[in-house]
Structures are given as C-alpha cells and as structure tokens.
PDB file of C-alpha atoms and ligand atoms in Angstrom:
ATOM      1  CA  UNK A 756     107.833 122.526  86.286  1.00 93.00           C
ATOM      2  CA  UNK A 757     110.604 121.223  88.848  1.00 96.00           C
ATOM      3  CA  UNK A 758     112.778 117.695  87.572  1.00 96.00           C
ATOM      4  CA  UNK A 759     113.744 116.474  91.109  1.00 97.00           C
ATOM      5  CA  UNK A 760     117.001 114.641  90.780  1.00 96.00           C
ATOM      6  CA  UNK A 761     116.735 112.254  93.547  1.00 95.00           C
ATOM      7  CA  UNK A 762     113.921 111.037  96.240  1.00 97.00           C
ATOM      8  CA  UNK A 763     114.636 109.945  99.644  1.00 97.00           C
ATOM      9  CA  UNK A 764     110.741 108.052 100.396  1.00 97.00           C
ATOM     10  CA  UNK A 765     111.115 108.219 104.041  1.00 97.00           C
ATOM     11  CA  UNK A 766     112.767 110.185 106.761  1.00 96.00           C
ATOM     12  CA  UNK A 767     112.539 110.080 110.201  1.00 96.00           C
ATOM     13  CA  UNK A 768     115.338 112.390 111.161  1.00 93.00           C
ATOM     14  CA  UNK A 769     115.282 115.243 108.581  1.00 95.00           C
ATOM     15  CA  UNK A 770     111.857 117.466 109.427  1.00 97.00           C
ATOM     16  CA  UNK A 771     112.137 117.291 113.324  1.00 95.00           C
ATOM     17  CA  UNK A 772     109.262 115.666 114.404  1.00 95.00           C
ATOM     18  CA  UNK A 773     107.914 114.717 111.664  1.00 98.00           C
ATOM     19  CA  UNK A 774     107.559 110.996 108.820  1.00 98.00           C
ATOM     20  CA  UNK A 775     108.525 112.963 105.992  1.00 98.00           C
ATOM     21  CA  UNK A 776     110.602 112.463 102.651  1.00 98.00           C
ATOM     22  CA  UNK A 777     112.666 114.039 100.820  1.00 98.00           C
ATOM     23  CA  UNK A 778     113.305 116.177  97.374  1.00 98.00           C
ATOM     24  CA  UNK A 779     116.477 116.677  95.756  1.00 97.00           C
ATOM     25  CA  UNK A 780     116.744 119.385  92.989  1.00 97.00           C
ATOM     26  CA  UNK A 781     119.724 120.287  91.386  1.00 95.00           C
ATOM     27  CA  UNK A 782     122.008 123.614  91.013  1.00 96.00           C
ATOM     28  CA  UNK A 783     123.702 125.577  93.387  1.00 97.00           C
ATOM     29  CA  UNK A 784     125.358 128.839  93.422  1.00 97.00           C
ATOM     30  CA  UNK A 785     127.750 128.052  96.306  1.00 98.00           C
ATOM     31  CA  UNK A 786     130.786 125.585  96.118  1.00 98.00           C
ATOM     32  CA  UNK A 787     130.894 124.221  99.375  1.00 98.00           C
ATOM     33  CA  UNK A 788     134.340 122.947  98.881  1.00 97.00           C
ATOM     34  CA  UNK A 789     132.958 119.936 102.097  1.00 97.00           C
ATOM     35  CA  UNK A 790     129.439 119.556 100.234  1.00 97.00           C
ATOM     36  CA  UNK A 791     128.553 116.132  99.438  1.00 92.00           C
ATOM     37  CA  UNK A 792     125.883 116.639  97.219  1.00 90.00           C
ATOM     38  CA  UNK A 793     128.530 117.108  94.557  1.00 88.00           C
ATOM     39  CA  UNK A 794     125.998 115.377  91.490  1.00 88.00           C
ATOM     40  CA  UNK A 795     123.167 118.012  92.801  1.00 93.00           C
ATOM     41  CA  UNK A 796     125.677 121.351  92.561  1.00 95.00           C
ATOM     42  CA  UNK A 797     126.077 121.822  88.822  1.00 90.00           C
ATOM     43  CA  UNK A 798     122.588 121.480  87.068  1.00 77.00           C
ATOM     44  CA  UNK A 799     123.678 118.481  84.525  1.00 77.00           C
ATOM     45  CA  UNK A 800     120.882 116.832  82.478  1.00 77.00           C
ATOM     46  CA  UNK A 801     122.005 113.221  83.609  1.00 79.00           C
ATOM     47  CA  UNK A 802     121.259 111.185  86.087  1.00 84.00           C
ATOM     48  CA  UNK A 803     117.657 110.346  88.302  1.00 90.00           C
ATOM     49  CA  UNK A 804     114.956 112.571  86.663  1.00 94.00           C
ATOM     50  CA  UNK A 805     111.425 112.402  88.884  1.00 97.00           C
ATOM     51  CA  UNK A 806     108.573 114.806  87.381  1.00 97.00           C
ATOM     52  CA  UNK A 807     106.072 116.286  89.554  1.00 98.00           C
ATOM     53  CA  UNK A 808     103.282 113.961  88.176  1.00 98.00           C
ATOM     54  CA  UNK A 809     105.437 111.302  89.537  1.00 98.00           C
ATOM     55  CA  UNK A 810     106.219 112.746  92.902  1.00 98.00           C
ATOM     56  CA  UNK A 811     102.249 113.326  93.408  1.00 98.00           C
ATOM     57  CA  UNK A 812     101.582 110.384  92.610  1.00 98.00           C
ATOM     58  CA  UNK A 813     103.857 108.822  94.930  1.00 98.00           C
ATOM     59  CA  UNK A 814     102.490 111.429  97.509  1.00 98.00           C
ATOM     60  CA  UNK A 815      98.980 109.841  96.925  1.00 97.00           C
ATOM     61  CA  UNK A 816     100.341 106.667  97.695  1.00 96.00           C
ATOM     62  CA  UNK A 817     101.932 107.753 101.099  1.00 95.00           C
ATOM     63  CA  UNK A 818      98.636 109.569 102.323  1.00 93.00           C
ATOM     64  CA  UNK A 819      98.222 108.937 105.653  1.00 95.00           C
ATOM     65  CA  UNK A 820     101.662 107.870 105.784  1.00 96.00           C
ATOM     66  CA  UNK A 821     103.595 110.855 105.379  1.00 98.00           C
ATOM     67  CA  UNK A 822     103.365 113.996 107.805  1.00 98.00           C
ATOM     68  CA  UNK A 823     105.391 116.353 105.532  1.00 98.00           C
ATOM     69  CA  UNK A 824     108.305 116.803 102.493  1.00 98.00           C
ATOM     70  CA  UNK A 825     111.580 118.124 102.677  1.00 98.00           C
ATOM     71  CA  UNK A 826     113.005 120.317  99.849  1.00 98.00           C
ATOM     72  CA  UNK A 827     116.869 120.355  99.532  1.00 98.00           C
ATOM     73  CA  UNK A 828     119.531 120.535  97.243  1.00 93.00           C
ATOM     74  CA  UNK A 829     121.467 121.899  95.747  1.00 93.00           C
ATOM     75  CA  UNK A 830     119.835 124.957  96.905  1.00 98.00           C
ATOM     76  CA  UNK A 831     116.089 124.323  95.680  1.00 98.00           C
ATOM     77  CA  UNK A 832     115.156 129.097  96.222  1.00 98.00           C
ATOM     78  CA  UNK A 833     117.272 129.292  92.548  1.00 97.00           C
ATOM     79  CA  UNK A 834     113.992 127.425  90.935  1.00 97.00           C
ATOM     80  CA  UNK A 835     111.444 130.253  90.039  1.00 97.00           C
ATOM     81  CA  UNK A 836     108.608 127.273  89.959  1.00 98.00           C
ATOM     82  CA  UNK A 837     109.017 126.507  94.012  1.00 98.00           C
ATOM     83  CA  UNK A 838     106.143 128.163  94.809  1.00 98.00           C
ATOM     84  CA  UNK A 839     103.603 126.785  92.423  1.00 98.00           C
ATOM     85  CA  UNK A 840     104.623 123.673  93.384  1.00 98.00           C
ATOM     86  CA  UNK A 841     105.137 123.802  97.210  1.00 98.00           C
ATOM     87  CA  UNK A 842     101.460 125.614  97.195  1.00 98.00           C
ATOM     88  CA  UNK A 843     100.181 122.059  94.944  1.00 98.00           C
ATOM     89  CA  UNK A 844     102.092 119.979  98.407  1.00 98.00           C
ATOM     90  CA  UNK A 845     100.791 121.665 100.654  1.00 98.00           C
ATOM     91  CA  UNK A 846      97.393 121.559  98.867  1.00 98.00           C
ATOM     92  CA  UNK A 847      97.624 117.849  99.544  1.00 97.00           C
ATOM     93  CA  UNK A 848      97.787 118.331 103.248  1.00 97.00           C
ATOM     94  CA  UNK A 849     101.713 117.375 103.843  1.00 98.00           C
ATOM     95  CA  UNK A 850     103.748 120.215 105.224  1.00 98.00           C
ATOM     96  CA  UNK A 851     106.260 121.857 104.093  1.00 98.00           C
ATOM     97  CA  UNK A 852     110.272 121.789 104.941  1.00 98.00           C
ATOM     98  CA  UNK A 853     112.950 123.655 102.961  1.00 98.00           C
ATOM     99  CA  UNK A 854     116.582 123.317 103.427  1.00 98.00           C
ATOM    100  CA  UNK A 855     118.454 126.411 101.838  1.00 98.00           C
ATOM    101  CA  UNK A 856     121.696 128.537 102.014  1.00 98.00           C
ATOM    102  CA  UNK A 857     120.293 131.321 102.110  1.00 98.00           C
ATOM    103  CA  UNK A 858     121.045 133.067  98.856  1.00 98.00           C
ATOM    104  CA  UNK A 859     117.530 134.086  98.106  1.00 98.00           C
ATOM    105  CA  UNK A 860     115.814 136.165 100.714  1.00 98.00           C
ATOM    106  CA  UNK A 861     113.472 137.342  97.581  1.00 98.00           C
ATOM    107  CA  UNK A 862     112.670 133.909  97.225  1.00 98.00           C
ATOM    108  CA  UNK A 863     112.366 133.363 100.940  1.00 98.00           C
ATOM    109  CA  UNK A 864     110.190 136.229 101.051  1.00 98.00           C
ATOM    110  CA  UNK A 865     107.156 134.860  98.837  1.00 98.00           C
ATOM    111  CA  UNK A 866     107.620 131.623 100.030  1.00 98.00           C
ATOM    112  CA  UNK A 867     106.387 133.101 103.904  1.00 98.00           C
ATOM    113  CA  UNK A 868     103.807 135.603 102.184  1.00 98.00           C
ATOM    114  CA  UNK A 869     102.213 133.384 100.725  1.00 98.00           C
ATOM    115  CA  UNK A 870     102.498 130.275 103.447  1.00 98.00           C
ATOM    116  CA  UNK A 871     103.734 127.743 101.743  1.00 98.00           C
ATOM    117  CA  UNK A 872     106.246 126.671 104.424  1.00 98.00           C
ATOM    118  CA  UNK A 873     106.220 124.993 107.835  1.00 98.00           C
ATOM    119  CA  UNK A 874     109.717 124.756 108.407  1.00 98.00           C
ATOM    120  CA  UNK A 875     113.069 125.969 107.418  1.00 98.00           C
ATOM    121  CA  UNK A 876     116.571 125.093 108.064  1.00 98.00           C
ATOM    122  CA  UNK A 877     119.405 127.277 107.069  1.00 98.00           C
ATOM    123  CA  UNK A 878     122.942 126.921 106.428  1.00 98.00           C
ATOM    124  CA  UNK A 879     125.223 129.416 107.914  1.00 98.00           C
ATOM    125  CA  UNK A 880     128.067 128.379 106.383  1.00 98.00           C
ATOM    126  CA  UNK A 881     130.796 130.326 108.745  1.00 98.00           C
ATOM    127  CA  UNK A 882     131.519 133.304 110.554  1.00 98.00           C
ATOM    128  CA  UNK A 883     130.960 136.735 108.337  1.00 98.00           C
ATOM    129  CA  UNK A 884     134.920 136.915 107.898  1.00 98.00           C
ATOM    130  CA  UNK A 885     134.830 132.952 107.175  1.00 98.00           C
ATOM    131  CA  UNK A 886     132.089 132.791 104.885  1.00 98.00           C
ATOM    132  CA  UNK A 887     133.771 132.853 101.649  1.00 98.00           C
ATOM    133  CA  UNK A 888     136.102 130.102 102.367  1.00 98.00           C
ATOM    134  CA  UNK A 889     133.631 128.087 103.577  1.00 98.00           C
ATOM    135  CA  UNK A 890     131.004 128.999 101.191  1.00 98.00           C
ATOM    136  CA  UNK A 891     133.815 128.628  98.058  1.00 98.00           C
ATOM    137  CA  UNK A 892     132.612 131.811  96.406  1.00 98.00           C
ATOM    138  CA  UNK A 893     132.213 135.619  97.721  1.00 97.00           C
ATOM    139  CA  UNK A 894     128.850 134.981  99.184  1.00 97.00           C
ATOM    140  CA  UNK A 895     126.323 138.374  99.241  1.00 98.00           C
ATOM    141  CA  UNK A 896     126.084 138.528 103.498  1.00 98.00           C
ATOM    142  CA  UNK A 897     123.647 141.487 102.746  1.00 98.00           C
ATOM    143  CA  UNK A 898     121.405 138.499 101.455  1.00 98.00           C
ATOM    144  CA  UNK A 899     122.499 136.265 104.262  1.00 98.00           C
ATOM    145  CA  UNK A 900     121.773 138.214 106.877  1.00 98.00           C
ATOM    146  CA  UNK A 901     118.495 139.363 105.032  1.00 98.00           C
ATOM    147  CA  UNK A 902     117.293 136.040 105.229  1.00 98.00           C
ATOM    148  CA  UNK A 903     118.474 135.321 108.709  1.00 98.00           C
ATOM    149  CA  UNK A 904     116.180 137.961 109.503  1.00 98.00           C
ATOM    150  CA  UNK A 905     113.136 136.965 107.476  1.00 98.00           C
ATOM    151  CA  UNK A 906     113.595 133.374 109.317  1.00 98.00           C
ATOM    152  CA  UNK A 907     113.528 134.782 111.914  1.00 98.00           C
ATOM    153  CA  UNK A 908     110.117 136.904 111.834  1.00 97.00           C
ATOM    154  CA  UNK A 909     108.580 134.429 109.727  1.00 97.00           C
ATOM    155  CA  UNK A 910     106.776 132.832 112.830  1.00 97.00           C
ATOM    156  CA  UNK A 911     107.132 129.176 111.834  1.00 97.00           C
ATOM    157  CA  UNK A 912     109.528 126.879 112.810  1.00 97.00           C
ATOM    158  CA  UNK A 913     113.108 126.773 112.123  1.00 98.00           C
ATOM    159  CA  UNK A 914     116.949 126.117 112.722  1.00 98.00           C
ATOM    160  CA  UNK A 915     120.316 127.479 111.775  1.00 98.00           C
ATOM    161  CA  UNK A 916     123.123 124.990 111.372  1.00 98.00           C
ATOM    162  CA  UNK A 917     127.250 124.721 110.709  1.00 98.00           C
ATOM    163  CA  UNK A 918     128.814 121.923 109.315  1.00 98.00           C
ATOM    164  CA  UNK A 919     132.246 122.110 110.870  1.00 98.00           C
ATOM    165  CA  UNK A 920     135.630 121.400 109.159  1.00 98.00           C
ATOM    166  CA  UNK A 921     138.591 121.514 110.924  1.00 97.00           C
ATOM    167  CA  UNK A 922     140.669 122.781 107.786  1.00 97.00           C
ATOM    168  CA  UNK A 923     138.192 125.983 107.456  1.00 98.00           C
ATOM    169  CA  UNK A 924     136.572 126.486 111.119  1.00 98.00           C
ATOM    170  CA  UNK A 925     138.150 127.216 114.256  1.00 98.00           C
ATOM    171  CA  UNK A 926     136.539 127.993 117.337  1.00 98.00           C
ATOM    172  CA  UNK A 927     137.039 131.656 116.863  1.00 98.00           C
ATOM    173  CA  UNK A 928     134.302 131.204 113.438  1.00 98.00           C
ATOM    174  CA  UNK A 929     132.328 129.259 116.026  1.00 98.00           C
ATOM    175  CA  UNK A 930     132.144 132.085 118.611  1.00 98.00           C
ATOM    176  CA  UNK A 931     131.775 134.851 115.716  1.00 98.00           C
ATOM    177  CA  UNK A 932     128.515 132.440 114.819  1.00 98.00           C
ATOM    178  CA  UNK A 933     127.023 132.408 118.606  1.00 98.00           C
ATOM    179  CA  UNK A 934     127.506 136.774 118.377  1.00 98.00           C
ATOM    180  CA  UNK A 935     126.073 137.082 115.005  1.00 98.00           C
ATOM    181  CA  UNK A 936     123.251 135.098 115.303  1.00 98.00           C
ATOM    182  CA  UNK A 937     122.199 135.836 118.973  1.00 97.00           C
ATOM    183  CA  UNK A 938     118.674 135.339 119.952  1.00 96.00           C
ATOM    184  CA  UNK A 939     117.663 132.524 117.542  1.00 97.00           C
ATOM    185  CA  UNK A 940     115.673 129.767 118.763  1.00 96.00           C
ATOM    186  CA  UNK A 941     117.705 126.261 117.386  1.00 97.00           C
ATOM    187  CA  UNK A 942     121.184 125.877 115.821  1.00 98.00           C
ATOM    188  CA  UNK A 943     123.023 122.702 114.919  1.00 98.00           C
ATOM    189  CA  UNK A 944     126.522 122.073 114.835  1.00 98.00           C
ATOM    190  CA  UNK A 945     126.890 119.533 112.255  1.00 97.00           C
ATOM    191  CA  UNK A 946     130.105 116.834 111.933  1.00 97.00           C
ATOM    192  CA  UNK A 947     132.017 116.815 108.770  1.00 96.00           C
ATOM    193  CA  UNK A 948     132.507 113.455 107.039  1.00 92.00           C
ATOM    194  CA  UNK A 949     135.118 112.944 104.362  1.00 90.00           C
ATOM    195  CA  UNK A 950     134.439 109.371 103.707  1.00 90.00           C
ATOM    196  CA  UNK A 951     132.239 110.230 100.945  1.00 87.00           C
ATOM    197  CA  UNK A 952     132.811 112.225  97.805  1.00 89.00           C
ATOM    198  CA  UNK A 953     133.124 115.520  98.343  1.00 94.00           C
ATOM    199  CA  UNK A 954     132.984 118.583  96.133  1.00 95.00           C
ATOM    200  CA  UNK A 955     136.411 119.389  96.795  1.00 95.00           C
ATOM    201  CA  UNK A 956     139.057 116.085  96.354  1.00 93.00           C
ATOM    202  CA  UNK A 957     141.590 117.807  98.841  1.00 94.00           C
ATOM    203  CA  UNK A 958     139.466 117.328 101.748  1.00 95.00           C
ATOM    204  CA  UNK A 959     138.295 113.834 100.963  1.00 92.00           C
ATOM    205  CA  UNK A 960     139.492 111.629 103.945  1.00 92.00           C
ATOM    206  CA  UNK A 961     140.943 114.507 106.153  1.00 95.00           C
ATOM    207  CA  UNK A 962     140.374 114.473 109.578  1.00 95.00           C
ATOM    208  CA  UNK A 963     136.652 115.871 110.820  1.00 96.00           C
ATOM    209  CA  UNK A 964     136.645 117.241 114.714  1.00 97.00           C
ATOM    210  CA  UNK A 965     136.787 114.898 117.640  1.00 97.00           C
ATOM    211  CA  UNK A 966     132.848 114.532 119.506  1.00 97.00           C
ATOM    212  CA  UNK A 967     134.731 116.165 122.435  1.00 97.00           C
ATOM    213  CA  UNK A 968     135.784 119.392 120.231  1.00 97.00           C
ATOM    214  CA  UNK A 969     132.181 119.493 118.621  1.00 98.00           C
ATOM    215  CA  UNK A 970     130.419 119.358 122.452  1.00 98.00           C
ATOM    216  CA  UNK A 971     132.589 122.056 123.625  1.00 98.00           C
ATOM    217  CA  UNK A 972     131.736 123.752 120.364  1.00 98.00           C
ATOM    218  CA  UNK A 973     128.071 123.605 121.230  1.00 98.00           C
ATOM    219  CA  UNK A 974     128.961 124.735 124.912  1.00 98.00           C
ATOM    220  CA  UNK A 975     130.347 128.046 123.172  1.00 98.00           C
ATOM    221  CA  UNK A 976     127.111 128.575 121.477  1.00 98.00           C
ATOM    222  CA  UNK A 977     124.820 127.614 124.238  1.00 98.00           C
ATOM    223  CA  UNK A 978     124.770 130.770 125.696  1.00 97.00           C
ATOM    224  CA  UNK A 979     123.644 132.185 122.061  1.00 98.00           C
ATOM    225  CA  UNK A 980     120.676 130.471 121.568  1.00 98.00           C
ATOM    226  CA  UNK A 981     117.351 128.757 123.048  1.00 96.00           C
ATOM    227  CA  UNK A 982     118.628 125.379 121.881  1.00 97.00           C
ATOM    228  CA  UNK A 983     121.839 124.363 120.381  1.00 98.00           C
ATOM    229  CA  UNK A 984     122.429 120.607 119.353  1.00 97.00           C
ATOM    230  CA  UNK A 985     125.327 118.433 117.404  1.00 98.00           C
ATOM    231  CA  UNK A 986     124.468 116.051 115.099  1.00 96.00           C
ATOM    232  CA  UNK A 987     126.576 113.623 113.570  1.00 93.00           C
ATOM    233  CA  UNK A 988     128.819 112.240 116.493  1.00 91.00           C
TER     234      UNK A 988
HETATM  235  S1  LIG B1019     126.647 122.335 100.691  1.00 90.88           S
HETATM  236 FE1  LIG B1019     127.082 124.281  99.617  1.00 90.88          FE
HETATM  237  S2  LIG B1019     127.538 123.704  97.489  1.00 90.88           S
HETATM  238 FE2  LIG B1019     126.514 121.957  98.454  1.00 90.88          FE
HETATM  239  S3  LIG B1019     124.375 122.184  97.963  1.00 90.88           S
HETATM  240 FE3  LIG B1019     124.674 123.145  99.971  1.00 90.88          FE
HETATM  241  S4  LIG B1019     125.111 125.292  99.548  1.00 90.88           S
HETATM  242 FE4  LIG B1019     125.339 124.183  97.612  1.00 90.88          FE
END
C-alpha cells in the first residue's frame, strides 16, 4: 500500500495534453543538490499522509473530470507496490503518467510489460561526465542508460528533460546531452529557480540562466531530437 505525501487535484500543464492530477510519494535515492522537493527526498513519517482509499475516492469524484494521474516524487520506481496500484488507476479508466530519474529500469521494465503506463518523463540529470554532480551521488549510468533505452522501445509516449543550473551545467553538458541521447522524440530544457527551498542551501537564490542562454541551449539540442522545448522562462 502507497502513503502519497501530497496531492496536486488538477493539472493542466504536467501530462501534455491531458486534465490530470498529481501524486507525490516520498524517498529518493538521488540528492539533487537544485531539487525542490526537499520534504519528498528523505522518506520521514511527518507531514500530508493520503491513503489509496482516499485517493480513489477522490478519483471517483473527478470521473469524467480527469483524463489521467501523474506519479512523481521523490522518485515513486523505489515503491515495490507501484504496480498494483497503477494497474487499480488505470482500472478506473484514467491514464497513466510517471515522472522518474531513472534509477530503476527493473522497475521500468514491469511497469511497460504489463501496461500500466501511458506516459513517461525522465530526468537526465547531466551529461555522463556531469551526472554525479548534478545527480549529488555516483549515479549507476548502466541503469540510466538502460532505462533510456527501455523508454525508448516502450512505444508510448514520452520526454527526456534537464533542469539547468548555471553552477553545475555548461553548454558543453548540454551538447554531451544532444550526442548521448540522439534520436529521441521530445526533450525539455527546464529553468532553475532558487527562490524556493532547495535541497542544497548554497544554491538557494543564485542566479538561474538568462531565457536567451536557455533558447540557444535548446538551439544546440535541436538538431538531436524530433522536438526540443524550454519550459520555465
Ligand atoms: S530532483 Fe533529484 S533528489 Fe529531487 S526528487 Fe528528483 S531525483 Fe530525487
């Protein structure tokens, strides 16, 4: 059984196309020293506590409403009961979205077998020989680029993104992103913003790249990718 730790109950910008809202669950084995879902990374017992009753219930009394759910964190593969309980959504008739790092191609893996996702949006965090600063642990890229494959084969929707941060990205990561993950269909650049508590203090209320760096960001990557897009600016 999943606790959710927080509920967003509608969404018009987070599954593309789509009325949707939104799950938080907690824990995270990244540190995202720029991640601003700071309450969500360590698994605490405090806090907003929503049981599944509750969220089906409030899913009940959305139908009709609501086109689909988004699952986030934290990073939501680490909880062995996702499946049972994205295969009791989509039972209900909303799709499915997940938002993940990436950490979990095994999870990944049974969530496609068995269809229990419409979507998925992945973090690439940085360049291979950025990752681990920008990650804020010594990420497995044998896993990463495992799942950037299975995303890629798994024949539903999806999108890679990059939250940039001008005190760990430069435009070198950037292009090292475009080569690595040639071919995809959608990635997002992503603006930084330190107004709001972030994971790590030092970077609270530093600088986040002009809209004119980020655009000629996304003109590097255009040639990488069907569709490339910044959000945030
Ligand atoms: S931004 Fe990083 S630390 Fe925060 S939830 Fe996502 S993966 Fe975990």
């Amino acid at each position: 059984m999943i606790i959710f730790k927080g509920i967003q109950k509608t969404t018009l910008i987070d599954f593309p196309g789509k009325v949707a809202c939104t799950l938080f669950m907690s824990g995270c084995n990244f540190r995202c020293p720029f991640c601003y879902n700071k309450h969500l990374v360590f698994d605490e017992d405090t806090g907003v506590k929503i049981t599944e009753a509750e969220v089906f219930d409030f899913f009940k009394e959305r139908k009709g409403f609501l086109d689909g759910v988004c699952i986030t964190g934290g990073e939501p593969t680490l909880n062995k009961d996702l499946p049972a309980f994205l295969k009791k959504t989509k039972a209900t008739g909303l799709l499915t979205k997940l938002d993940t790092n990436g950490s979990s191609p095994e999870m990944l893996k049974i969530l496609f077998e068995k269809n229990l996702l419409d979507f998925v949006s992945m973090d690439i965090k940085s360049s291979k020989k950025g990752y681990e600063k920008a990650a804020g642990i010594k990420a497995d890229l044998k896993k990463i680029e495992e799942s950037i494959a299975l995303i890629k084969n798994s024949g539903i929707d999806y999108e890679f993104r990059t939250t940039l941060v001008p005190k760990i990205h430069s435009e070198q990561d950037v292009l090292e992103i475009g080569k690595w993950l040639k071919g995809s269909k959608s990635f997002f650049l992503q603006q930084f913003n330190s107004e709001i508590d972030l994971l790590d203090s030092k970077l609270q209320g530093t600088s986040s790249f002009s809209a004119k760096k980020m655009q000629n960001f996304a003109k590097i990557l255009t040639p990488f990718f069907d569709k490339v897009g910044v959000r945030g600016i």
